[in-house]
Coordinates of C-alpha atoms and ligand atoms in Angstrom, one line a residue:
X25 CA 18.1 -2.6 -28.1
X26 CA 14.6 -2.7 -29.5
X27 CA 14.1 0.2 -32.0
X28 CA 10.6 -0.7 -33.2
X29 CA 8.5 -0.7 -29.9
X30 CA 5.5 -1.1 -31.8
X31 CA 6.6 -4.5 -32.6
X32 CA 6.9 -5.5 -28.8
X33 CA 3.9 -7.6 -27.4
X34 CA 2.9 -6.3 -23.8
X35 CA 0.3 -8.3 -22.4
X36 CA -2.3 -6.6 -20.0
X37 CA -4.1 -9.0 -17.7
X38 CA -7.2 -7.7 -15.9
X39 CA -7.8 -4.3 -15.2
X40 CA -5.4 -1.5 -15.5
X41 CA -5.5 2.4 -15.3
X42 CA -6.8 4.0 -18.3
X43 CA -3.7 6.0 -18.8
X44 CA -1.5 3.2 -18.7
X45 CA -3.7 1.3 -21.2
X46 CA -3.7 4.2 -23.8
X47 CA 0.0 4.8 -23.4
X48 CA 0.9 0.9 -23.8
X49 CA -1.5 0.6 -26.7
X50 CA 0.1 3.5 -28.4
X51 CA 3.8 2.6 -27.8
X52 CA 3.6 -1.2 -28.1
X53 CA 1.5 -3.9 -29.5
X54 CA -1.0 -4.5 -26.5
X55 CA -2.8 -7.6 -26.1
X56 CA -5.3 -7.9 -23.0
X57 CA -6.2 -10.8 -21.1
X58 CA -9.2 -11.3 -18.6
X59 CA -7.1 -12.1 -15.7
X60 CA -3.6 -13.3 -15.1
X61 CA -4.4 -17.0 -15.5
X62 CA -2.0 -19.1 -17.5
X63 CA -5.0 -21.2 -18.8
X64 CA -5.9 -18.1 -20.5
X65 CA -2.5 -18.0 -22.6
X66 CA -2.7 -19.5 -26.0
X67 CA 0.1 -21.4 -27.6
X68 CA 0.2 -18.7 -30.1
X69 CA 0.4 -15.6 -27.6
X70 CA 2.8 -17.4 -25.2
X71 CA 6.1 -16.8 -27.2
X72 CA 5.3 -13.5 -28.4
X73 CA 5.0 -11.9 -25.0
X74 CA 7.9 -9.6 -23.7
X75 CA 6.5 -7.6 -21.2
X76 CA 3.5 -7.5 -18.8
X77 CA 1.9 -4.2 -17.3
X78 CA -0.4 -5.3 -14.3
X79 CA -2.5 -4.1 -11.5
X80 CA -2.8 -7.5 -10.4
X81 CA -1.4 -10.4 -8.9
X82 CA 1.4 -12.3 -11.3
X83 CA 2.4 -15.7 -9.8
X84 CA 5.1 -18.1 -10.6
X85 CA 3.0 -20.1 -12.9
X86 CA 1.8 -17.1 -15.3
X87 CA 5.7 -16.1 -15.3
X88 CA 6.6 -19.8 -16.3
X89 CA 4.0 -19.7 -19.1
X90 CA 5.4 -16.8 -20.9
X91 CA 9.0 -18.2 -22.2
X92 CA 10.2 -14.8 -23.6
X93 CA 9.1 -12.5 -20.7
X94 CA 11.7 -9.9 -19.9
X95 CA 9.8 -7.5 -17.7
X96 CA 6.6 -7.1 -15.4
X97 CA 5.6 -3.6 -14.7
X98 CA 3.5 -3.3 -11.6
X99 CA 1.1 -0.5 -10.7
X100 CA 1.6 0.4 -7.1
X101 CA 4.5 0.7 -4.8
X102 CA 3.7 -2.4 -3.1
X103 CA 4.5 -5.4 -5.2
X104 CA 3.4 -8.2 -2.7
X105 CA 1.2 -9.6 -5.4
X106 CA 3.7 -10.3 -7.9
X107 CA 6.4 -13.1 -7.3
X108 CA 9.4 -11.1 -7.8
X109 CA 11.6 -13.8 -6.4
X110 CA 10.5 -16.2 -8.9
X111 CA 10.8 -13.6 -11.7
X112 CA 14.5 -12.6 -10.5
X113 CA 15.3 -16.7 -10.8
X114 CA 14.1 -16.6 -14.3
X115 CA 15.9 -13.3 -15.2
X116 CA 12.6 -11.5 -15.3
X117 CA 12.8 -7.6 -14.4
X118 CA 10.1 -6.3 -11.9
X119 CA 9.2 -2.5 -11.6
X120 CA 7.0 -0.9 -9.2
X121 CA 5.9 2.9 -8.5
X122 CA 7.7 4.4 -5.7
X123 CA 8.1 8.0 -5.0
X124 CA 5.3 9.5 -6.9
X125 CA 2.7 8.4 -4.5
X126 CA 4.7 9.0 -1.2
X127 CA 3.2 12.3 -0.2
X128 CA -0.6 11.4 -1.0
X129 CA -0.7 8.2 1.0
X130 CA 1.1 10.3 4.1
X131 CA -1.7 12.8 3.6
X132 CA -4.3 9.9 3.5
X133 CA -2.4 8.4 6.6
X134 CA -2.8 11.8 8.6
X135 CA -6.4 11.9 7.6
X136 CA -7.3 8.4 8.6
X137 CA -5.6 9.2 12.0
X138 CA -7.3 12.3 12.7
X139 CA -10.8 10.7 11.6
X140 CA -10.0 7.8 14.0
X141 CA -9.1 9.8 16.7
X142 CA -11.8 12.9 16.5
X143 CA -14.4 10.7 14.8
X144 CA -14.9 13.4 11.9
X145 CA -16.9 11.0 9.9
X146 CA -19.3 10.2 12.5
X147 CA -19.7 13.8 13.7
X148 CA -20.6 14.8 9.9
X149 CA -23.1 11.9 10.0
X150 CA -24.7 13.3 13.4
X151 CA -25.3 16.6 11.3
X152 CA -26.5 15.3 8.2
X153 CA -28.9 12.9 10.1
X154 CA -30.5 16.1 11.9
X155 CA -29.3 15.1 15.1
X156 CA -27.5 18.5 15.8
X157 CA -30.8 20.1 15.7
X158 CA -32.8 17.6 17.5
X159 CA -30.0 16.2 20.2
X160 CA -27.8 18.9 20.3
X161 CA -24.0 18.9 20.0
X162 CA -22.2 15.7 19.0
X163 CA -20.5 14.2 22.1
X164 CA -16.9 15.2 23.1
X165 CA -14.4 12.8 21.6
X166 CA -12.7 10.4 24.1
X167 CA -9.7 10.6 22.4
X168 CA -7.3 13.5 21.1
X169 CA -4.3 13.8 19.2
X170 CA -2.9 16.1 21.8
X171 CA 0.2 14.8 23.8
X172 CA 0.2 11.4 21.7
X173 CA 3.3 9.3 21.1
X174 CA 3.4 7.8 17.5
X175 CA 5.2 5.0 16.4
X176 CA 5.8 4.0 12.8
X177 CA 6.0 0.5 11.6
X178 CA 7.9 0.7 8.5
X179 CA 10.2 4.0 8.3
X180 CA 10.6 4.0 4.7
X181 CA 9.7 6.4 1.7
X182 CA 6.2 6.9 3.1
X183 CA 7.1 6.4 6.8
X184 CA 9.3 9.5 6.6
X185 CA 6.8 11.5 4.9
X186 CA 3.9 10.4 7.5
X187 CA 6.6 11.2 10.3
X188 CA 7.5 14.8 8.7
X189 CA 3.5 15.5 9.3
X190 CA 3.2 14.1 12.6
X191 CA 6.1 16.5 13.7
X192 CA 4.1 19.4 12.3
X193 CA 1.1 18.1 14.6
X194 CA 3.4 18.1 17.6
X195 CA 3.7 14.4 18.1
X196 CA 7.0 12.6 19.5
X197 CA 7.9 9.9 16.8
X198 CA 9.6 6.4 17.4
X199 CA 9.8 3.5 15.0
X200 CA 10.5 0.1 14.0
X201 CA 12.3 -1.3 11.2
X202 CA 14.6 -4.4 10.7
X203 CA 17.5 -1.9 10.6
X204 CA 18.0 1.6 12.1
X205 CA 17.9 4.2 9.8
X206 CA 21.2 5.9 9.4
X207 CA 21.3 9.5 10.7
X208 CA 17.4 9.6 11.8
X209 CA 17.1 11.0 15.3
X210 CA 13.7 9.4 15.9
X211 CA 13.8 6.7 18.6
X212 CA 14.3 3.5 17.3
X213 CA 13.1 0.2 18.6
X214 CA 14.4 -3.1 17.6
X215 CA 11.2 -5.0 18.0
X216 CA 7.6 -4.2 16.9
X217 CA 6.2 -5.1 20.6
X218 CA 9.0 -2.7 22.2
X219 CA 7.7 0.1 19.8
X220 CA 4.0 -0.5 20.7
X221 CA 4.8 -0.7 24.5
X222 CA 6.6 2.7 23.9
X223 CA 3.8 4.6 22.0
X224 CA 0.1 5.0 22.2
X225 CA -0.5 5.5 18.5
X226 CA 0.8 2.8 16.0
X227 CA 0.9 3.5 12.4
X228 CA 1.7 0.6 10.0
X229 CA 3.0 1.2 6.7
X230 CA 5.2 -1.9 6.4
X231 CA 5.1 -3.9 3.2
X232 CA 3.4 -7.2 2.9
X233 CA 6.0 -9.9 3.1
X234 CA 6.5 -13.2 4.6
X235 CA 8.4 -11.4 7.6
X236 CA 5.5 -8.9 8.4
X237 CA 2.6 -11.5 8.1
X238 CA 0.5 -10.8 11.2
X239 CA 3.3 -8.9 12.6
X240 CA 0.6 -6.8 14.4
X241 CA -0.8 -9.5 16.8
X242 CA -2.5 -9.9 20.2
X243 CA 0.8 -9.1 22.0
X244 CA 1.5 -5.9 19.9
X245 CA -1.9 -4.6 20.4
X246 CA -1.9 -5.5 24.3
X247 CA 1.4 -3.7 24.5
X248 CA -0.3 -0.6 22.7
X249 CA -2.5 -0.2 25.8
X250 CA -6.1 1.0 26.2
X251 CA -5.5 4.6 25.0
X252 CA -4.0 2.8 21.7
X253 CA -4.9 4.1 18.3
X254 CA -3.8 1.7 15.5
X255 CA -3.6 2.9 12.0
X256 CA -2.7 0.8 8.9
X257 CA -2.2 2.2 5.6
X258 CA 0.7 -0.4 4.8
X259 CA -1.0 -3.9 3.9
X260 CA -3.8 -6.1 5.4
X261 CA -1.8 -9.1 5.7
X262 CA 0.7 -7.3 8.4
X263 CA -2.2 -7.5 10.9
X264 CA -3.8 -10.4 12.7
X265 CA -7.6 -9.2 11.8
X266 CA -9.0 -11.4 14.4
X267 CA -6.7 -10.2 17.0
X268 CA -7.3 -6.8 16.2
X269 CA -11.4 -7.5 16.1
X270 CA -10.9 -8.9 19.6
X271 CA -8.8 -5.7 20.7
X272 CA -11.2 -3.3 19.5
X273 CA -14.5 -5.0 21.0
X274 CA -12.8 -5.7 24.2
X275 CA -11.2 -2.3 24.9
X276 CA -7.7 -3.7 24.8
X277 CA -7.0 -0.7 22.4
X278 CA -9.2 2.5 22.0
X279 CA -9.8 2.7 18.3
X280 CA -8.4 1.7 14.7
X281 CA -8.1 3.4 11.3
X282 CA -7.8 0.9 8.4
X283 CA -7.2 1.6 4.7
X284 CA -6.0 -1.9 4.1
X285 CA -7.6 -5.5 4.9
X286 CA -6.3 -8.9 4.6
X287 CA -8.8 -10.1 2.0
X288 CA -9.7 -7.0 0.0
X289 CA -12.1 -6.0 -1.1
X290 CA -13.9 -8.2 1.5
X291 CA -13.9 -6.6 4.9
X292 CA -15.0 -8.9 8.0
X293 CA -18.5 -7.7 9.0
X294 CA -17.2 -7.8 12.6
X295 CA -15.0 -5.0 12.0
X296 CA -17.9 -3.0 10.1
X297 CA -19.9 -3.4 13.0
X298 CA -17.3 -1.9 15.4
X299 CA -18.2 1.9 16.3
X300 CA -14.5 2.4 17.2
X301 CA -13.1 1.3 13.8
X302 CA -12.7 3.8 10.9
X303 CA -12.4 2.0 7.7
X304 CA -11.4 3.2 4.2
X305 CA -11.7 1.1 0.8
X306 CA -7.7 1.2 0.1
X307 CA -7.3 4.9 -1.2
X308 CA -4.4 5.8 0.1
X309 CA -3.1 7.0 -3.2
X310 CA -6.3 7.3 -5.0
X311 CA -6.5 10.5 -6.6
X312 CA -6.4 11.5 -10.3
X313 CA -3.2 13.4 -9.9
X314 CA -1.4 10.2 -8.3
X315 CA -2.8 7.7 -10.1
X316 CA -2.0 9.3 -13.3
X317 CA 1.6 9.8 -12.2
X318 CA 1.6 6.0 -11.1
X319 CA 0.3 5.0 -14.7
X320 CA 3.0 7.0 -16.4
X321 CA 5.6 5.4 -14.2
X322 CA 4.4 1.8 -15.1
X323 CA 4.6 2.7 -18.7
X324 CA 8.0 4.8 -18.4
X325 CA 9.7 1.5 -17.2
X326 CA 8.5 -0.4 -20.1
X327 CA 9.7 2.1 -22.4
X328 CA 13.1 2.7 -20.5
X329 CA 13.4 -1.1 -20.6
X330 CA 12.8 -1.7 -24.4
X331 CA 14.7 1.3 -25.4
X332 CA 17.6 2.0 -22.9
X333 CA 17.9 -1.8 -21.5
X334 CA 17.3 -0.2 -18.0
X335 CA 14.0 0.4 -16.1
X336 CA 13.5 3.3 -13.9
X337 CA 12.4 1.8 -10.8
X338 CA 13.2 -1.8 -10.4
X339 CA 12.2 -3.8 -7.1
X340 CA 15.3 -4.8 -5.0
X341 CA 14.7 -8.3 -5.9
X342 CA 15.5 -8.0 -9.7
X343 CA 17.7 -5.0 -9.4
X344 CA 20.5 -7.2 -10.9
X345 CA 18.6 -8.6 -13.8
X346 CA 20.3 -7.7 -16.8
X347 CA 18.5 -7.4 -20.3
X348 CA 19.8 -9.8 -23.0
X349 CA 21.1 -8.3 -26.2
Ligands
NAP18 P1 9.8 1.6 1.6 O1 10.2 2.6 1.3 O2 10.4 0.1 1.0 O3 9.5 1.2 3.2 C1 9.2 0.1 3.7 C2 9.7 0.2 5.1 O4 9.3 -1.2 5.8 C3 11.2 0.0 5.0 O5 11.8 1.1 6.0 C4 11.6 -1.2 5.7 O6 13.1 -1.2 6.5 C5 10.6 -1.6 6.5 N1 10.4 -3.0 6.7 C6 10.3 -3.9 5.6 N2 10.1 -5.3 6.1 C7 9.9 -5.0 7.5 C8 10.0 -6.3 8.6 N3 9.8 -7.4 8.3 N4 10.1 -5.6 10.0 C9 10.2 -4.2 9.9 N5 10.2 -3.3 9.1 C10 10.1 -3.6 7.8 O7 8.0 1.6 1.0 P2 7.3 2.7 0.9 O8 7.2 3.5 -0.4 O9 7.1 3.4 2.1 O10 5.8 1.8 0.9 C11 5.6 1.0 2.0 C12 4.4 0.1 1.8 O11 3.0 1.0 1.7 C13 4.2 -0.6 0.5 O12 5.0 -1.6 0.2 C14 2.7 -0.7 0.3 O13 2.3 -2.1 0.6 C15 2.0 0.2 1.3 N6 1.4 1.1 0.4 C16 -0.1 1.3 0.7 C17 -0.8 2.2 0.0 C18 -2.3 2.6 0.2 O14 -2.9 2.6 -0.6 N7 -2.8 2.0 1.4 C19 -0.3 3.0 -1.0 C20 1.2 2.9 -1.2 C21 1.9 1.8 -0.3 P3 13.7 -2.5 6.7 O15 14.3 -3.2 5.4 O16 15.0 -1.9 7.3 O17 13.3 -3.6 7.6
8YV19 C1 -2.6 1.2 -5.0 C2 -1.0 0.6 -3.2 O1 -4.0 1.4 -4.6 O2 1.0 1.3 -4.4 C3 0.4 0.7 -3.5 O3 1.1 -0.2 -3.0 O4 -1.4 0.1 -2.3 C4 -1.6 1.5 -3.8 O5 -1.2 2.8 -4.2 C5 -2.6 -0.1 -5.6 O6 -1.1 -0.7 -5.8 C6 -3.4 -0.1 -6.9 O7 -3.6 -1.7 -7.3

């Protein structure tokens, strides 16, 4: 294993959390690139890079342009922007940052749900705009959390943490995954449409993959029904945004709370214009505390790989990738 880590070149394409940058720079030989674009990799650099630390998309062409690449340490638990299958095929390890953000994201999901149902941001604006004085109390909200039945699409680490919180709020809980979670007593639905039909509050925390692409579609939203509330804290790609806009404007569902979008940071104007959409700029994990923990895990994975030959949190696709001597 490499004993002199300061001789190991780690490439950082695009922006990265300041703490990760400082630690990579201290522990390794850090090289920065404007963006993860293979045309920016010079011949001189290509062969020297053994690791990548990134908060951006890493595609197959970028991986292929680095012949001695061993590991991609990705910032975030969702690694849909990294071509992990291609990395696995090339014997390149990919790591993500699970667990350290679970509770923060679950907190945000509950905040988003409550804001969506009880219109807290709108009520605050009412006060700030002087309307409480001029027009009286903010109108009663049509929706309530009381008596709601929640369905979780993606009952994984964050889904479980959301469910725990929903239980404390007195909501009933059901879920849909591809597989039933062993030993979990919540009602399981083998299809997403089946789950939507059984609940009135659908919370998506599923990863962005080919199998979840636009899974929340017109049929699912229709099944959720006219008192339906949809919350997305997972990935924008899991939703057919046009169908969602149509459902919100046509009264097919009551309201939606969204932290993630199909083409971030661009959010369709039609969504912004809808009064029954509560929109956040992808802030699920965005506290100093949690982003520091994510930054540390990015670097700890690199350190573990180059000192022990094993990363802390490999993604499933590359779990079998071994470090060559
Ligand atoms: P996780 O533990 O891997 O959970 C993902 C769950 O989704 C698993 O239970 C999995 O179960 C289910 N799933 C995957 N593909 C599915 C499919 N095609 N159909 C139905 N269920 C499917 O991941 P996590 O740590 O909870 O994170 C989940 C996602 O949240 C991340 O991938 C990321 O995209 C998103 N996220 C967003 C933010 C934010 O800031 N908004 C922050 C962190 C994470 P099965 O394998 O049994 O199907
Ligand atoms: C981050 C996230 O905002 O972890 C994830 O999957 O979506 C968020 O925690 C994102 O990864 C930062 O790039």
